[in-house]
mmCIF file of the C-alpha atoms, coordinates in Angstrom:
data_MODEL
# 
_entry.id   MODEL 
# 
loop_
_atom_site.group_PDB 
_atom_site.id 
_atom_site.type_symbol 
_atom_site.label_atom_id 
_atom_site.label_alt_id 
_atom_site.label_comp_id 
_atom_site.label_asym_id 
_atom_site.label_entity_id 
_atom_site.label_seq_id 
_atom_site.pdbx_PDB_ins_code 
_atom_site.Cartn_x 
_atom_site.Cartn_y 
_atom_site.Cartn_z 
_atom_site.occupancy 
_atom_site.B_iso_or_equiv 
_atom_site.pdbx_formal_charge 
_atom_site.auth_seq_id 
_atom_site.auth_comp_id 
_atom_site.auth_asym_id 
_atom_site.auth_atom_id 
_atom_site.pdbx_PDB_model_num 
ATOM 1   C CA . UNK A 1 1   ? 84.313  67.544  80.561  1.00 0.00 ? 1   UNK A CA 1 
ATOM 2   C CA . UNK A 1 2   ? 81.883  66.847  77.820  1.00 0.00 ? 2   UNK A CA 1 
ATOM 3   C CA . UNK A 1 3   ? 82.106  63.517  76.088  1.00 0.00 ? 3   UNK A CA 1 
ATOM 4   C CA . UNK A 1 4   ? 81.287  64.968  72.669  1.00 0.00 ? 4   UNK A CA 1 
ATOM 5   C CA . UNK A 1 5   ? 83.995  64.195  70.124  1.00 0.00 ? 5   UNK A CA 1 
ATOM 6   C CA . UNK A 1 6   ? 83.230  67.390  68.191  1.00 0.00 ? 6   UNK A CA 1 
ATOM 7   C CA . UNK A 1 7   ? 83.751  69.736  71.149  1.00 0.00 ? 7   UNK A CA 1 
ATOM 8   C CA . UNK A 1 8   ? 87.503  69.980  70.535  1.00 0.00 ? 8   UNK A CA 1 
ATOM 9   C CA . UNK A 1 9   ? 86.943  70.786  66.861  1.00 0.00 ? 9   UNK A CA 1 
ATOM 10  C CA . UNK A 1 10  ? 84.372  73.471  67.724  1.00 0.00 ? 10  UNK A CA 1 
ATOM 11  C CA . UNK A 1 11  ? 86.743  75.098  70.246  1.00 0.00 ? 11  UNK A CA 1 
ATOM 12  C CA . UNK A 1 12  ? 89.662  75.067  67.782  1.00 0.00 ? 12  UNK A CA 1 
ATOM 13  C CA . UNK A 1 13  ? 87.460  76.578  65.044  1.00 0.00 ? 13  UNK A CA 1 
ATOM 14  C CA . UNK A 1 14  ? 86.212  79.326  67.398  1.00 0.00 ? 14  UNK A CA 1 
ATOM 15  C CA . UNK A 1 15  ? 89.779  80.108  68.471  1.00 0.00 ? 15  UNK A CA 1 
ATOM 16  C CA . UNK A 1 16  ? 90.964  80.250  64.848  1.00 0.00 ? 16  UNK A CA 1 
ATOM 17  C CA . UNK A 1 17  ? 88.090  82.583  63.957  1.00 0.00 ? 17  UNK A CA 1 
ATOM 18  C CA . UNK A 1 18  ? 88.894  84.868  66.908  1.00 0.00 ? 18  UNK A CA 1 
ATOM 19  C CA . UNK A 1 19  ? 92.587  85.018  65.910  1.00 0.00 ? 19  UNK A CA 1 
ATOM 20  C CA . UNK A 1 20  ? 91.619  85.817  62.306  1.00 0.00 ? 20  UNK A CA 1 
ATOM 21  C CA . UNK A 1 21  ? 89.275  88.643  63.367  1.00 0.00 ? 21  UNK A CA 1 
ATOM 22  C CA . UNK A 1 22  ? 91.931  90.080  65.699  1.00 0.00 ? 22  UNK A CA 1 
ATOM 23  C CA . UNK A 1 23  ? 94.552  89.956  62.927  1.00 0.00 ? 23  UNK A CA 1 
ATOM 24  C CA . UNK A 1 24  ? 92.206  91.719  60.496  1.00 0.00 ? 24  UNK A CA 1 
ATOM 25  C CA . UNK A 1 25  ? 91.443  94.415  63.075  1.00 0.00 ? 25  UNK A CA 1 
ATOM 26  C CA . UNK A 1 26  ? 95.144  94.894  63.754  1.00 0.00 ? 26  UNK A CA 1 
ATOM 27  C CA . UNK A 1 27  ? 95.994  95.175  60.044  1.00 0.00 ? 27  UNK A CA 1 
ATOM 28  C CA . UNK A 1 28  ? 92.945  97.303  59.144  1.00 0.00 ? 28  UNK A CA 1 
ATOM 29  C CA . UNK A 1 29  ? 94.925  100.513 58.389  1.00 0.00 ? 29  UNK A CA 1 
ATOM 30  C CA . UNK A 1 30  ? 97.169  98.593  55.968  1.00 0.00 ? 30  UNK A CA 1 
ATOM 31  C CA . UNK A 1 31  ? 94.075  97.210  54.246  1.00 0.00 ? 31  UNK A CA 1 
ATOM 32  C CA . UNK A 1 32  ? 92.642  100.713 53.747  1.00 0.00 ? 32  UNK A CA 1 
ATOM 33  C CA . UNK A 1 33  ? 90.217  100.870 56.664  1.00 0.00 ? 33  UNK A CA 1 
ATOM 34  C CA . UNK A 1 34  ? 90.318  103.835 59.020  1.00 0.00 ? 34  UNK A CA 1 
ATOM 35  C CA . UNK A 1 35  ? 88.863  104.145 62.494  1.00 0.00 ? 35  UNK A CA 1 
ATOM 36  C CA . UNK A 1 36  ? 85.917  106.538 62.611  1.00 0.00 ? 36  UNK A CA 1 
ATOM 37  C CA . UNK A 1 37  ? 83.501  107.721 65.234  1.00 0.00 ? 37  UNK A CA 1 
ATOM 38  C CA . UNK A 1 38  ? 80.525  106.234 63.439  1.00 0.00 ? 38  UNK A CA 1 
ATOM 39  C CA . UNK A 1 39  ? 80.364  109.065 60.922  1.00 0.00 ? 39  UNK A CA 1 
ATOM 40  C CA . UNK A 1 40  ? 79.128  111.506 63.564  1.00 0.00 ? 40  UNK A CA 1 
ATOM 41  C CA . UNK A 1 41  ? 80.971  114.816 63.715  1.00 0.00 ? 41  UNK A CA 1 
ATOM 42  C CA . UNK A 1 42  ? 80.299  116.506 67.026  1.00 0.00 ? 42  UNK A CA 1 
ATOM 43  C CA . UNK A 1 43  ? 82.146  119.737 66.308  1.00 0.00 ? 43  UNK A CA 1 
ATOM 44  C CA . UNK A 1 44  ? 83.009  120.495 69.913  1.00 0.00 ? 44  UNK A CA 1 
ATOM 45  C CA . UNK A 1 45  ? 86.667  119.726 69.286  1.00 0.00 ? 45  UNK A CA 1 
ATOM 46  C CA . UNK A 1 46  ? 87.055  122.705 66.983  1.00 0.00 ? 46  UNK A CA 1 
ATOM 47  C CA . UNK A 1 47  ? 85.296  125.058 69.394  1.00 0.00 ? 47  UNK A CA 1 
ATOM 48  C CA . UNK A 1 48  ? 87.014  123.772 72.516  1.00 0.00 ? 48  UNK A CA 1 
ATOM 49  C CA . UNK A 1 49  ? 90.514  123.472 71.078  1.00 0.00 ? 49  UNK A CA 1 
ATOM 50  C CA . UNK A 1 50  ? 90.490  126.411 68.697  1.00 0.00 ? 50  UNK A CA 1 
ATOM 51  C CA . UNK A 1 51  ? 94.136  126.850 67.679  1.00 0.00 ? 51  UNK A CA 1 
ATOM 52  C CA . UNK A 1 52  ? 93.477  130.105 65.813  1.00 0.00 ? 52  UNK A CA 1 
ATOM 53  C CA . UNK A 1 53  ? 92.932  131.975 69.103  1.00 0.00 ? 53  UNK A CA 1 
ATOM 54  C CA . UNK A 1 54  ? 95.703  132.467 71.636  1.00 0.00 ? 54  UNK A CA 1 
ATOM 55  C CA . UNK A 1 55  ? 94.385  133.102 75.126  1.00 0.00 ? 55  UNK A CA 1 
ATOM 56  C CA . UNK A 1 56  ? 96.315  135.024 77.735  1.00 0.00 ? 56  UNK A CA 1 
ATOM 57  C CA . UNK A 1 57  ? 95.779  134.393 81.415  1.00 0.00 ? 57  UNK A CA 1 
ATOM 58  C CA . UNK A 1 58  ? 97.323  136.775 83.934  1.00 0.00 ? 58  UNK A CA 1 
ATOM 59  C CA . UNK A 1 59  ? 97.169  136.138 87.670  1.00 0.00 ? 59  UNK A CA 1 
ATOM 60  C CA . UNK A 1 60  ? 97.905  139.405 89.443  1.00 0.00 ? 60  UNK A CA 1 
ATOM 61  C CA . UNK A 1 61  ? 98.964  139.323 93.109  1.00 0.00 ? 61  UNK A CA 1 
ATOM 62  C CA . UNK A 1 62  ? 100.276 142.016 95.393  1.00 0.00 ? 62  UNK A CA 1 
ATOM 63  C CA . UNK A 1 63  ? 103.022 139.854 96.942  1.00 0.00 ? 63  UNK A CA 1 
ATOM 64  C CA . UNK A 1 64  ? 104.075 137.040 94.603  1.00 0.00 ? 64  UNK A CA 1 
ATOM 65  C CA . UNK A 1 65  ? 107.249 136.201 96.541  1.00 0.00 ? 65  UNK A CA 1 
ATOM 66  C CA . UNK A 1 66  ? 105.250 136.043 99.772  1.00 0.00 ? 66  UNK A CA 1 
ATOM 67  C CA . UNK A 1 67  ? 102.774 133.733 98.072  1.00 0.00 ? 67  UNK A CA 1 
ATOM 68  C CA . UNK A 1 68  ? 105.530 131.385 96.928  1.00 0.00 ? 68  UNK A CA 1 
ATOM 69  C CA . UNK A 1 69  ? 107.119 131.380 100.390 1.00 0.00 ? 69  UNK A CA 1 
ATOM 70  C CA . UNK A 1 70  ? 103.888 130.639 102.276 1.00 0.00 ? 70  UNK A CA 1 
ATOM 71  C CA . UNK A 1 71  ? 101.718 128.793 99.756  1.00 0.00 ? 71  UNK A CA 1 
ATOM 72  C CA . UNK A 1 72  ? 101.728 125.563 101.767 1.00 0.00 ? 72  UNK A CA 1 
ATOM 73  C CA . UNK A 1 73  ? 100.488 127.343 104.902 1.00 0.00 ? 73  UNK A CA 1 
ATOM 74  C CA . UNK A 1 74  ? 97.679  129.385 103.324 1.00 0.00 ? 74  UNK A CA 1 
ATOM 75  C CA . UNK A 1 75  ? 94.324  128.050 102.181 1.00 0.00 ? 75  UNK A CA 1 
ATOM 76  C CA . UNK A 1 76  ? 93.820  130.922 99.755  1.00 0.00 ? 76  UNK A CA 1 
ATOM 77  C CA . UNK A 1 77  ? 95.494  134.087 98.521  1.00 0.00 ? 77  UNK A CA 1 
ATOM 78  C CA . UNK A 1 78  ? 93.721  137.127 97.128  1.00 0.00 ? 78  UNK A CA 1 
ATOM 79  C CA . UNK A 1 79  ? 94.442  137.719 93.455  1.00 0.00 ? 79  UNK A CA 1 
ATOM 80  C CA . UNK A 1 80  ? 92.981  139.209 90.293  1.00 0.00 ? 80  UNK A CA 1 
ATOM 81  C CA . UNK A 1 81  ? 92.374  136.990 87.282  1.00 0.00 ? 81  UNK A CA 1 
ATOM 82  C CA . UNK A 1 82  ? 92.624  138.600 83.836  1.00 0.00 ? 82  UNK A CA 1 
ATOM 83  C CA . UNK A 1 83  ? 91.702  136.495 80.782  1.00 0.00 ? 83  UNK A CA 1 
ATOM 84  C CA . UNK A 1 84  ? 92.392  137.985 77.343  1.00 0.00 ? 84  UNK A CA 1 
ATOM 85  C CA . UNK A 1 85  ? 92.637  141.449 78.873  1.00 0.00 ? 85  UNK A CA 1 
ATOM 86  C CA . UNK A 1 86  ? 89.255  141.217 80.607  1.00 0.00 ? 86  UNK A CA 1 
ATOM 87  C CA . UNK A 1 87  ? 89.231  141.334 84.402  1.00 0.00 ? 87  UNK A CA 1 
ATOM 88  C CA . UNK A 1 88  ? 87.285  138.345 85.727  1.00 0.00 ? 88  UNK A CA 1 
ATOM 89  C CA . UNK A 1 89  ? 88.218  138.507 89.377  1.00 0.00 ? 89  UNK A CA 1 
ATOM 90  C CA . UNK A 1 90  ? 87.886  135.342 91.378  1.00 0.00 ? 90  UNK A CA 1 
ATOM 91  C CA . UNK A 1 91  ? 84.569  133.940 92.493  1.00 0.00 ? 91  UNK A CA 1 
ATOM 92  C CA . UNK A 1 92  ? 83.875  131.177 94.961  1.00 0.00 ? 92  UNK A CA 1 
ATOM 93  C CA . UNK A 1 93  ? 80.480  129.819 95.898  1.00 0.00 ? 93  UNK A CA 1 
ATOM 94  C CA . UNK A 1 94  ? 80.125  127.421 98.795  1.00 0.00 ? 94  UNK A CA 1 
ATOM 95  C CA . UNK A 1 95  ? 76.821  125.732 99.476  1.00 0.00 ? 95  UNK A CA 1 
ATOM 96  C CA . UNK A 1 96  ? 75.820  122.935 101.773 1.00 0.00 ? 96  UNK A CA 1 
ATOM 97  C CA . UNK A 1 97  ? 74.490  119.820 100.097 1.00 0.00 ? 97  UNK A CA 1 
ATOM 98  C CA . UNK A 1 98  ? 71.090  119.718 101.718 1.00 0.00 ? 98  UNK A CA 1 
ATOM 99  C CA . UNK A 1 99  ? 67.598  118.926 100.461 1.00 0.00 ? 99  UNK A CA 1 
ATOM 100 C CA . UNK A 1 100 ? 67.079  122.434 99.022  1.00 0.00 ? 100 UNK A CA 1 
ATOM 101 C CA . UNK A 1 101 ? 70.267  122.073 96.945  1.00 0.00 ? 101 UNK A CA 1 
ATOM 102 C CA . UNK A 1 102 ? 69.193  118.648 95.663  1.00 0.00 ? 102 UNK A CA 1 
ATOM 103 C CA . UNK A 1 103 ? 65.682  119.837 94.765  1.00 0.00 ? 103 UNK A CA 1 
ATOM 104 C CA . UNK A 1 104 ? 66.998  122.889 92.918  1.00 0.00 ? 104 UNK A CA 1 
ATOM 105 C CA . UNK A 1 105 ? 69.643  120.969 90.937  1.00 0.00 ? 105 UNK A CA 1 
ATOM 106 C CA . UNK A 1 106 ? 68.114  117.526 90.432  1.00 0.00 ? 106 UNK A CA 1 
ATOM 107 C CA . UNK A 1 107 ? 64.371  117.941 90.948  1.00 0.00 ? 107 UNK A CA 1 
ATOM 108 C CA . UNK A 1 108 ? 62.161  115.772 93.107  1.00 0.00 ? 108 UNK A CA 1 
ATOM 109 C CA . UNK A 1 109 ? 63.689  112.503 91.865  1.00 0.00 ? 109 UNK A CA 1 
ATOM 110 C CA . UNK A 1 110 ? 67.192  113.025 93.232  1.00 0.00 ? 110 UNK A CA 1 
ATOM 111 C CA . UNK A 1 111 ? 67.553  109.610 94.892  1.00 0.00 ? 111 UNK A CA 1 
ATOM 112 C CA . UNK A 1 112 ? 69.505  109.036 98.070  1.00 0.00 ? 112 UNK A CA 1 
ATOM 113 C CA . UNK A 1 113 ? 72.429  111.170 99.170  1.00 0.00 ? 113 UNK A CA 1 
ATOM 114 C CA . UNK A 1 114 ? 75.230  109.537 101.118 1.00 0.00 ? 114 UNK A CA 1 
ATOM 115 C CA . UNK A 1 115 ? 76.507  112.155 103.497 1.00 0.00 ? 115 UNK A CA 1 
ATOM 116 C CA . UNK A 1 116 ? 78.292  110.751 106.566 1.00 0.00 ? 116 UNK A CA 1 
ATOM 117 C CA . UNK A 1 117 ? 78.088  113.907 108.696 1.00 0.00 ? 117 UNK A CA 1 
ATOM 118 C CA . UNK A 1 118 ? 74.301  114.007 108.290 1.00 0.00 ? 118 UNK A CA 1 
ATOM 119 C CA . UNK A 1 119 ? 74.086  110.384 109.396 1.00 0.00 ? 119 UNK A CA 1 
ATOM 120 C CA . UNK A 1 120 ? 75.805  111.056 112.726 1.00 0.00 ? 120 UNK A CA 1 
ATOM 121 C CA . UNK A 1 121 ? 78.938  109.192 111.624 1.00 0.00 ? 121 UNK A CA 1 
ATOM 122 C CA . UNK A 1 122 ? 81.280  112.032 112.486 1.00 0.00 ? 122 UNK A CA 1 
ATOM 123 C CA . UNK A 1 123 ? 82.006  113.111 108.915 1.00 0.00 ? 123 UNK A CA 1 
ATOM 124 C CA . UNK A 1 124 ? 85.761  113.205 109.515 1.00 0.00 ? 124 UNK A CA 1 
ATOM 125 C CA . UNK A 1 125 ? 85.466  115.388 112.598 1.00 0.00 ? 125 UNK A CA 1 
# 
């Protein structure tokens, strides 16, 4: 402990100031202050969550009842995906995370990749 006689007074004053600031922040809406995002309007909210457009998503399968019965046993089921009346199908791309992938996506400064199966650690096998 410090032997300064003013240390207790300084700590009490700092605590009182912190309580006052917290109380003002808590009561800010009642005092007329509103939380803002720094005055910056990004605009993505309106585009992403546009409530004026209703989207329809239809998943079309040949055997829906068979899918429901065996969905825990199957890794995938063939289906057609239709969004807003436009047939999108279903696309899946699988690519190994190797040096060519890292160069193409992150450039030459891609850092170190932790990949247990490439380090002869078994990789869960």
